[in-house]
XYZ file of C-alpha atoms in Angstrom:
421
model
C 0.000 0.000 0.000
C 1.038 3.538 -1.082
C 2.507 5.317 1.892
C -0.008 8.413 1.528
C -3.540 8.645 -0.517
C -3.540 12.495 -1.254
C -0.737 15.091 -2.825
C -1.076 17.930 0.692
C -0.281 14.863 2.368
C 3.173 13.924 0.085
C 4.473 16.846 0.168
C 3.785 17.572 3.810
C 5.653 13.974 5.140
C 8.689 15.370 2.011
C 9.091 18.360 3.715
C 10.103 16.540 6.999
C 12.298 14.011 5.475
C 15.315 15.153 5.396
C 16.613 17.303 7.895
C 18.435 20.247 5.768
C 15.921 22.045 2.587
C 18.886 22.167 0.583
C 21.642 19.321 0.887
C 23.635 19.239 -2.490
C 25.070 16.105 -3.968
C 24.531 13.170 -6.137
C 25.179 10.113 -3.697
C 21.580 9.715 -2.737
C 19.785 11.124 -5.917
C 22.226 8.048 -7.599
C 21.539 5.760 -5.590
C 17.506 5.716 -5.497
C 17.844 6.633 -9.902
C 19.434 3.514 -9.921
C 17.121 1.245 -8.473
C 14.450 3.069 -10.466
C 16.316 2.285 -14.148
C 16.147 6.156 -14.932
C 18.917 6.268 -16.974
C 17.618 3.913 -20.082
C 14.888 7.139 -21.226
C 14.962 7.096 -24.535
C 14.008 10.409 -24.606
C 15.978 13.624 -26.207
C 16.984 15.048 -22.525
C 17.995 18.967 -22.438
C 19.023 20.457 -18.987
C 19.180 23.872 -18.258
C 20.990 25.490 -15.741
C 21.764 29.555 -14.721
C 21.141 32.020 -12.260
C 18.237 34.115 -14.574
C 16.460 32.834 -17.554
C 16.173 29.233 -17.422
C 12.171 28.759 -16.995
C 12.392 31.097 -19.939
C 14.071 29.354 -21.971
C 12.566 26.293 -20.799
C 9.519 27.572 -21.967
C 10.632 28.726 -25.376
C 11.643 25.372 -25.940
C 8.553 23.582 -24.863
C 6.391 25.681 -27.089
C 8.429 25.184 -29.996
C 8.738 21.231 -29.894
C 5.107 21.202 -29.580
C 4.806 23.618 -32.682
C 6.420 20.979 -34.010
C 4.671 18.232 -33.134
C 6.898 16.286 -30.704
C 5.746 15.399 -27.109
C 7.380 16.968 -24.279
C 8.460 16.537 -20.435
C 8.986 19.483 -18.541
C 10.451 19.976 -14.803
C 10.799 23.248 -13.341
C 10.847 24.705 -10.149
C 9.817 26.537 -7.621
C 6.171 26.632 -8.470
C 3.518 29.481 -7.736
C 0.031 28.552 -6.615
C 0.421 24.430 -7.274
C 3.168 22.219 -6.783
C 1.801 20.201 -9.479
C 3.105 23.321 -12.230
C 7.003 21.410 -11.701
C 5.960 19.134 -14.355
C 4.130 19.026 -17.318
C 3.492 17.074 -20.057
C 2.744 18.218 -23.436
C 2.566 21.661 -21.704
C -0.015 20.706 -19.054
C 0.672 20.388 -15.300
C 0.756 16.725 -14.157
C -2.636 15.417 -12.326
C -2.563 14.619 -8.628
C -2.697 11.211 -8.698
C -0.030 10.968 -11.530
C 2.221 12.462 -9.119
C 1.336 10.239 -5.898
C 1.600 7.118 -8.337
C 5.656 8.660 -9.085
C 6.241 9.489 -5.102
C 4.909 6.360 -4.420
C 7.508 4.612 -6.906
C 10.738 6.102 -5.411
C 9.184 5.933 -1.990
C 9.163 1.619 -2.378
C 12.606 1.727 -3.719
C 14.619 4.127 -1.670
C 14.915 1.793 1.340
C 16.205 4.254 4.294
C 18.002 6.796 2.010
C 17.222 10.118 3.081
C 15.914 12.781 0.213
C 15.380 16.257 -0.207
C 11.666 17.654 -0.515
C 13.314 18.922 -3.995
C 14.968 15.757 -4.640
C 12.223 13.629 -4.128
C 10.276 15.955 -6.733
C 12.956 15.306 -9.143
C 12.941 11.538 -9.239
C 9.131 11.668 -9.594
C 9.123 14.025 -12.580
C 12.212 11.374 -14.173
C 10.600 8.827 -13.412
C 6.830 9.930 -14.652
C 8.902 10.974 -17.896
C 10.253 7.319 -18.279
C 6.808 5.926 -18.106
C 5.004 8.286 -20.163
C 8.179 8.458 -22.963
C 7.570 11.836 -24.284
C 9.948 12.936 -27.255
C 12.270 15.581 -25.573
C 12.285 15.746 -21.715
C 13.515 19.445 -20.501
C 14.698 19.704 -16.629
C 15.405 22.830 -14.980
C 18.272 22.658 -12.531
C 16.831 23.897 -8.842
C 20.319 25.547 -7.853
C 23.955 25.919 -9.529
C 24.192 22.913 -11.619
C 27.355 20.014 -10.643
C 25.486 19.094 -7.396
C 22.069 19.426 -8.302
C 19.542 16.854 -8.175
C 18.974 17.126 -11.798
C 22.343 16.298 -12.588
C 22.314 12.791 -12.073
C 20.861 12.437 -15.625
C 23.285 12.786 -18.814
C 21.922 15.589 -20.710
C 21.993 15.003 -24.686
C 22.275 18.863 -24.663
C 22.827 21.099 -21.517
C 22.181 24.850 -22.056
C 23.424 27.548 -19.522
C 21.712 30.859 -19.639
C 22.814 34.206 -17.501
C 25.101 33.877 -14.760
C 25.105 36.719 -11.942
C 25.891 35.822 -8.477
C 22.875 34.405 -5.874
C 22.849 31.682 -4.066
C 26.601 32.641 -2.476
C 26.203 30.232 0.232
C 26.424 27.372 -1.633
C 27.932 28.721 -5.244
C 30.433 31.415 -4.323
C 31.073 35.163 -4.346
C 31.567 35.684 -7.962
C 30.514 34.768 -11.509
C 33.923 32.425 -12.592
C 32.850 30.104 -9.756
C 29.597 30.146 -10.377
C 29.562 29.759 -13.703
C 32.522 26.383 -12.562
C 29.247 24.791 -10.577
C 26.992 25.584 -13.529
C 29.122 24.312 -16.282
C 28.976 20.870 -14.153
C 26.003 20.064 -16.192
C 28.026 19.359 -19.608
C 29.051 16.267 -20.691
C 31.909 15.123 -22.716
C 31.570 14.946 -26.417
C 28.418 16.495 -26.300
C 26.743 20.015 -26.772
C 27.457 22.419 -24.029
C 25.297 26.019 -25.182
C 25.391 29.080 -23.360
C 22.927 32.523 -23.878
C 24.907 34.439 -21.843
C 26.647 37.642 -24.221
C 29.336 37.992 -21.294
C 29.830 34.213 -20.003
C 32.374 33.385 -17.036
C 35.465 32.161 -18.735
C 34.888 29.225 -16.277
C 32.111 27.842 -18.393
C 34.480 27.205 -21.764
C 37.403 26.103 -19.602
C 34.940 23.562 -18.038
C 33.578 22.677 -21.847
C 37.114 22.092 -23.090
C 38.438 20.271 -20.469
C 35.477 17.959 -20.391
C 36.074 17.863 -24.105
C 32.123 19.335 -24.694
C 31.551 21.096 -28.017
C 31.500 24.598 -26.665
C 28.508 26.610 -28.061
C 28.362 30.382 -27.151
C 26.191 33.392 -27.932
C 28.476 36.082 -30.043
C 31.009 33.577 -30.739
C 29.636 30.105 -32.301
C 25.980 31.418 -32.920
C 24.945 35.148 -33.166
C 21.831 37.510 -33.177
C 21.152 40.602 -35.062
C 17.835 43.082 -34.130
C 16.183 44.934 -36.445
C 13.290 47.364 -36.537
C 10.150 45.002 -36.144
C 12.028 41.056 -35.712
C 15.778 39.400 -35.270
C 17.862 37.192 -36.932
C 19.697 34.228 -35.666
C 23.152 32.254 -37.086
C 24.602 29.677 -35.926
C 27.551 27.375 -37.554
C 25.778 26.214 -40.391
C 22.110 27.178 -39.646
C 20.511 30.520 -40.402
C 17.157 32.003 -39.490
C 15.738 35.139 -40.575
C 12.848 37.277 -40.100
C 12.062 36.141 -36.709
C 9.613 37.891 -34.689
C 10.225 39.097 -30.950
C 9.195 36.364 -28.442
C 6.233 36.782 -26.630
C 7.552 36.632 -22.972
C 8.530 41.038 -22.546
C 11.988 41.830 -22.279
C 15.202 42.900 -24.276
C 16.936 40.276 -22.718
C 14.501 37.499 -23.617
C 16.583 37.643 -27.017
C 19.194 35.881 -25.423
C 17.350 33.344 -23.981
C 15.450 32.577 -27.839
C 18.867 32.594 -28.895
C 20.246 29.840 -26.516
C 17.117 27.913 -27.194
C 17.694 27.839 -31.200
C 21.242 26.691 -30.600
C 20.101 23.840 -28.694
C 17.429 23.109 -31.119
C 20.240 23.307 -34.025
C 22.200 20.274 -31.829
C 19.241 18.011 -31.877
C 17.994 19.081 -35.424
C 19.075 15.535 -36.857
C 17.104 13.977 -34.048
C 14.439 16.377 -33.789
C 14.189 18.480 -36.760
C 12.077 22.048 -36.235
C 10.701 23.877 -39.600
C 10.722 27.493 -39.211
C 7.186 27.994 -38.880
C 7.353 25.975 -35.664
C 10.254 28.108 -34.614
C 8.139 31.017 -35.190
C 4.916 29.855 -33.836
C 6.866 28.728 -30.338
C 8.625 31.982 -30.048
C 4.953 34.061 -30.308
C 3.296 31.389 -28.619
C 5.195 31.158 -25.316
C 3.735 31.769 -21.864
C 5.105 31.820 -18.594
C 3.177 32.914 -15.411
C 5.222 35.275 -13.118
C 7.786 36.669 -15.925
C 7.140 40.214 -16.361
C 4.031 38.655 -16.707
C 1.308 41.739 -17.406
C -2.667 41.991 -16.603
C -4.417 44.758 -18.251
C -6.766 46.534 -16.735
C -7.192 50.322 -15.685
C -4.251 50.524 -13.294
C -1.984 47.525 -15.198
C -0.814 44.633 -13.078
C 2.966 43.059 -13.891
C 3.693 40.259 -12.164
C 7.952 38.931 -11.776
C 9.707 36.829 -9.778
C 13.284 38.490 -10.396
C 14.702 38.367 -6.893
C 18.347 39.419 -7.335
C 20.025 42.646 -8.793
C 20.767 40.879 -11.969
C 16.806 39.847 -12.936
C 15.966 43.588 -11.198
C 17.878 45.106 -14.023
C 16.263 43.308 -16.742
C 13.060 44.161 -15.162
C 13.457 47.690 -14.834
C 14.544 47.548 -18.267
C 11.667 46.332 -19.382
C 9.477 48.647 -17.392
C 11.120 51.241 -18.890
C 10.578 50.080 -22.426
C 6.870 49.979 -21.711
C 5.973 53.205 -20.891
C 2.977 53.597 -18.960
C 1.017 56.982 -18.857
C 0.960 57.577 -14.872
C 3.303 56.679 -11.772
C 4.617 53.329 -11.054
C 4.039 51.456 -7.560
C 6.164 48.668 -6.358
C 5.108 45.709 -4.387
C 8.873 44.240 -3.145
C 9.278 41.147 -1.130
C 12.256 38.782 -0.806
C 13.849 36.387 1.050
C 16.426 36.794 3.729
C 19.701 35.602 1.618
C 19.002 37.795 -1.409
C 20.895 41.179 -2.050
C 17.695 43.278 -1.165
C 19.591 46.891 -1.077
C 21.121 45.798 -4.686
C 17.716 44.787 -5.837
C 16.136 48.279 -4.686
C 18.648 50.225 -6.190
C 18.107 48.182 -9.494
C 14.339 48.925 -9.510
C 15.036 52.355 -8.204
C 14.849 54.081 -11.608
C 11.195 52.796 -12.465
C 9.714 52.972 -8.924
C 7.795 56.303 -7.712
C 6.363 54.282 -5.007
C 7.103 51.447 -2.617
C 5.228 48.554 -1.069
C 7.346 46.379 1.002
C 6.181 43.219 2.439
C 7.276 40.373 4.000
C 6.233 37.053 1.717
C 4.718 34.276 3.303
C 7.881 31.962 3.637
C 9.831 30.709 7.081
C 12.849 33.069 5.036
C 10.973 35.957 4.436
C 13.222 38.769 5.196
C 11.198 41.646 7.389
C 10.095 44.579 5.095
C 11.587 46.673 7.634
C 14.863 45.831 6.500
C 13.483 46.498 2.764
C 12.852 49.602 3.847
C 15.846 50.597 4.973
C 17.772 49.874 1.766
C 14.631 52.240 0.318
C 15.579 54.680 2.765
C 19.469 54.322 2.050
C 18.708 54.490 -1.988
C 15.686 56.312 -2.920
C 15.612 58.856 -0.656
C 12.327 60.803 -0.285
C 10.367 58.373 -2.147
C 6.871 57.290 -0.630
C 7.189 53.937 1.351
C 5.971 52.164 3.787
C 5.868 48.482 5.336
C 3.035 45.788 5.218
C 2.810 42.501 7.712
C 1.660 40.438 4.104
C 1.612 41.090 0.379
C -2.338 41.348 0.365
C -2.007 43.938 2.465
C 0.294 45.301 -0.100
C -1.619 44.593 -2.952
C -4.769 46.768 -1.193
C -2.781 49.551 -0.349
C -1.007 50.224 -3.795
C -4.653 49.926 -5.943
C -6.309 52.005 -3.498
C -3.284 54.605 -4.228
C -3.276 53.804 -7.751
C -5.097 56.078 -10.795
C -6.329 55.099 -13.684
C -3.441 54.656 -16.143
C -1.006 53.891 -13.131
C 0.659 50.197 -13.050
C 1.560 48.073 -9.810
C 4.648 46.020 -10.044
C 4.771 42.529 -7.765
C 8.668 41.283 -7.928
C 11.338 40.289 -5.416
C 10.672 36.153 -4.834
C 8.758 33.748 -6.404
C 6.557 33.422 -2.908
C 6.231 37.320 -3.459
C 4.517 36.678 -6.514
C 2.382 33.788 -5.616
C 0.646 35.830 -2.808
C -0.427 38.035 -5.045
C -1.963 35.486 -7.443
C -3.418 34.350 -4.841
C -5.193 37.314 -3.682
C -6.570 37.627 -7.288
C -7.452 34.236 -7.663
């Protein structure tokens, strides 16, 4: 008999199973894959790893393989309102009792081996995409890349998008070491593709010593912008007249870019036509990147939580002009770089919301507001004990015309879905 009937109850006993939330290494992820025969998937298996951009790019993918007309596996993480978002197939979110079936398979196997809430999750999703033998199977690494849980699989093709430093604690102080954990995802003699314009010099030393065929953006494949579209050349491949992907940003370029090149890699296994290419790119969705709801004072919705995703938000803020003042909703956890984040945002933020999100590392808006203070000077702010309380306060300020921006941590985000839902 399965251990547990229902998914709260799962993921409740996961959460207690092992006695550190993050505990990186392979040994015990290898030893329960192992008894479950994960490595024989037939499947065309990407991983992506990077500090900003990978459930982007992720996503770009998905929609573009289904364009095409091949089935697809997807694990990402964290999720936002349902834990059952981490995987989908063909570009739906996985049913509850899929998912109890797949914890109840690595729960009979793993004897008294200890796992991670996030590393249980992760030999569910492999082993769900085993059974269900989709066409390409696209994992997200949860955090750096050489210790994560997804890297006990062999990627055919492992793509790393931008590297910035978060995460210290476990990845380093600086962008050549963290860009060494990251590049722990390539394999030898296979494709190893990076989006980032300005990549570590750690990732190609890693590539070249692994003897990986070293793909990077402005060197082996290239993008040029023009007025209304892009273009996009790689080795031997060229694509032109592409429109602008769907998810906002200047910086989502570089992610379509990375996602062509790793298309281009697996074009004699799974050939795309350019149609496909261009439907996926238009067609793409994600919930929580600069993610925008109309309405009379405009809703954006992000889950950048370090300088580095600030800046391209306040990027793209500024690209999209809005007509009256701009109110920020900021909440992050406690071992973020909140004052760098604030002075990112600073630019496109007449006024300030700081809350608290609902998470055991919530770090106290208090100490958001004091980075305000430090930065921003005499710009209206003030604290709330929640994010709904946030959320109130900025539409009842708000005009007509105005927009509220939600940003700062995925849980930042997902309370304020959740006060619309």
């Amino acid at each position: 008999m399965p251990r547990f009937a229902t998914l709260p109850e799962w993921l409740a006993w996961q959460e207690t199973l092992h006695p550190d939330k993050i505990d990186l290494g392979l040994e015990r992820v290898s030893a329960v894959s192992a008894r479950l025969g994960l490595q024989d998937m037939q499947a065309a298996l990407v991983s992506v790893a990077g500090t900003n951009g990978k459930g982007s790019s992720v996503a770009m993918l998905e929609s573009i393989l289904l364009q095409a007309g091949y089935r697809t596996g997807c694990y990402t993480s964290p999720h936002l309102l349902r834990y059952n978002e981490r995987i989908r197939i063909n570009g739906t979110a996985i049913d509850d009792a899929s998912l109890c079936e797949a914890f109840a398979a690595v729960d009979t196997v793993r004897d008294d081996t200890s796992l991670t809430y996030f590393e249980f999750g992760t030999l569910a999703a492999l082993w769900l995409f085993r059974r269900l033998s989709p066409d390409a199977v696209l994992l997200e690494v949860g955090l750096g890349g050489r210790l994560d849980a997804v890297n006990v699989m062999d990627a055919d093709v492992a793509l790393v998008t931008a590297v910035d430093i978060d995460h210290s604690r476990w990845l380093g102080n600086d962008r050549e070491t963290i860009g060494r954990e990251k590049a722990g995802i390539f394999r030898s003699g296979r494709p190893a593709v990076c989006s980032d314009p300005v990549a570590p010099r750690s990732l190609r030393s890693v590539a070249d010593g692994l003897g990986a065929h070293w793909y990077g953006l402005g060197e082996q494949f290239h993008i040029e912008t023009q007025a209304d579209g892009w273009q996009w050349r790689g080795p031997d491949t060229r694509h032109t007249d592409l429109p602008l992907p769907s998810l906002p940003g200047r910086h989502q370029l570089n992610n379509a870019a990375g996602t062509l090149m790793v298309l281009d890699c697996l074009r004699d296994r799974l050939p795309v036509e350019p149609p496909a290419i261009r439907s996926g790119l238009t067609g793409t969705t994600l919930a929580g990147r600069c993610q925008v709801i109309p309405g009379p004072v405009e809703l954006v919705l992000d889950v950048s939580h370090n300088p580095h995703g600030a800046t391209a938000l306040a990027g793209t803020l500024a690209d999209r002009r809005c007509p009256g003042r701009t109110h920020v909703i900021l909440g992050m956890l406690q071992d973020k770089d909140a004052c760098g984040t604030v002075a990112a945002l600073q630019p496109v933020a007449d006024q300030w919301y700081l809350a608290s999100p609902d998470a055991s590392q919530g770090l106290p808006a208090e100490q958001l507001l004091a980075c305000v203070r430090q930065l921003s000077g005499d710009v209206p702010a003030q604290c709330f004990t929640d994010v709904a309380g946030a959320m109130r306060q900025a539409f009842a300020d708000a005009s007509a015309g105005d927009r509220v921006v939600v940003c700062g941590s995925f849980y930042t985000v997902a309370d304020a879905m959740a006060c619309r839902v």
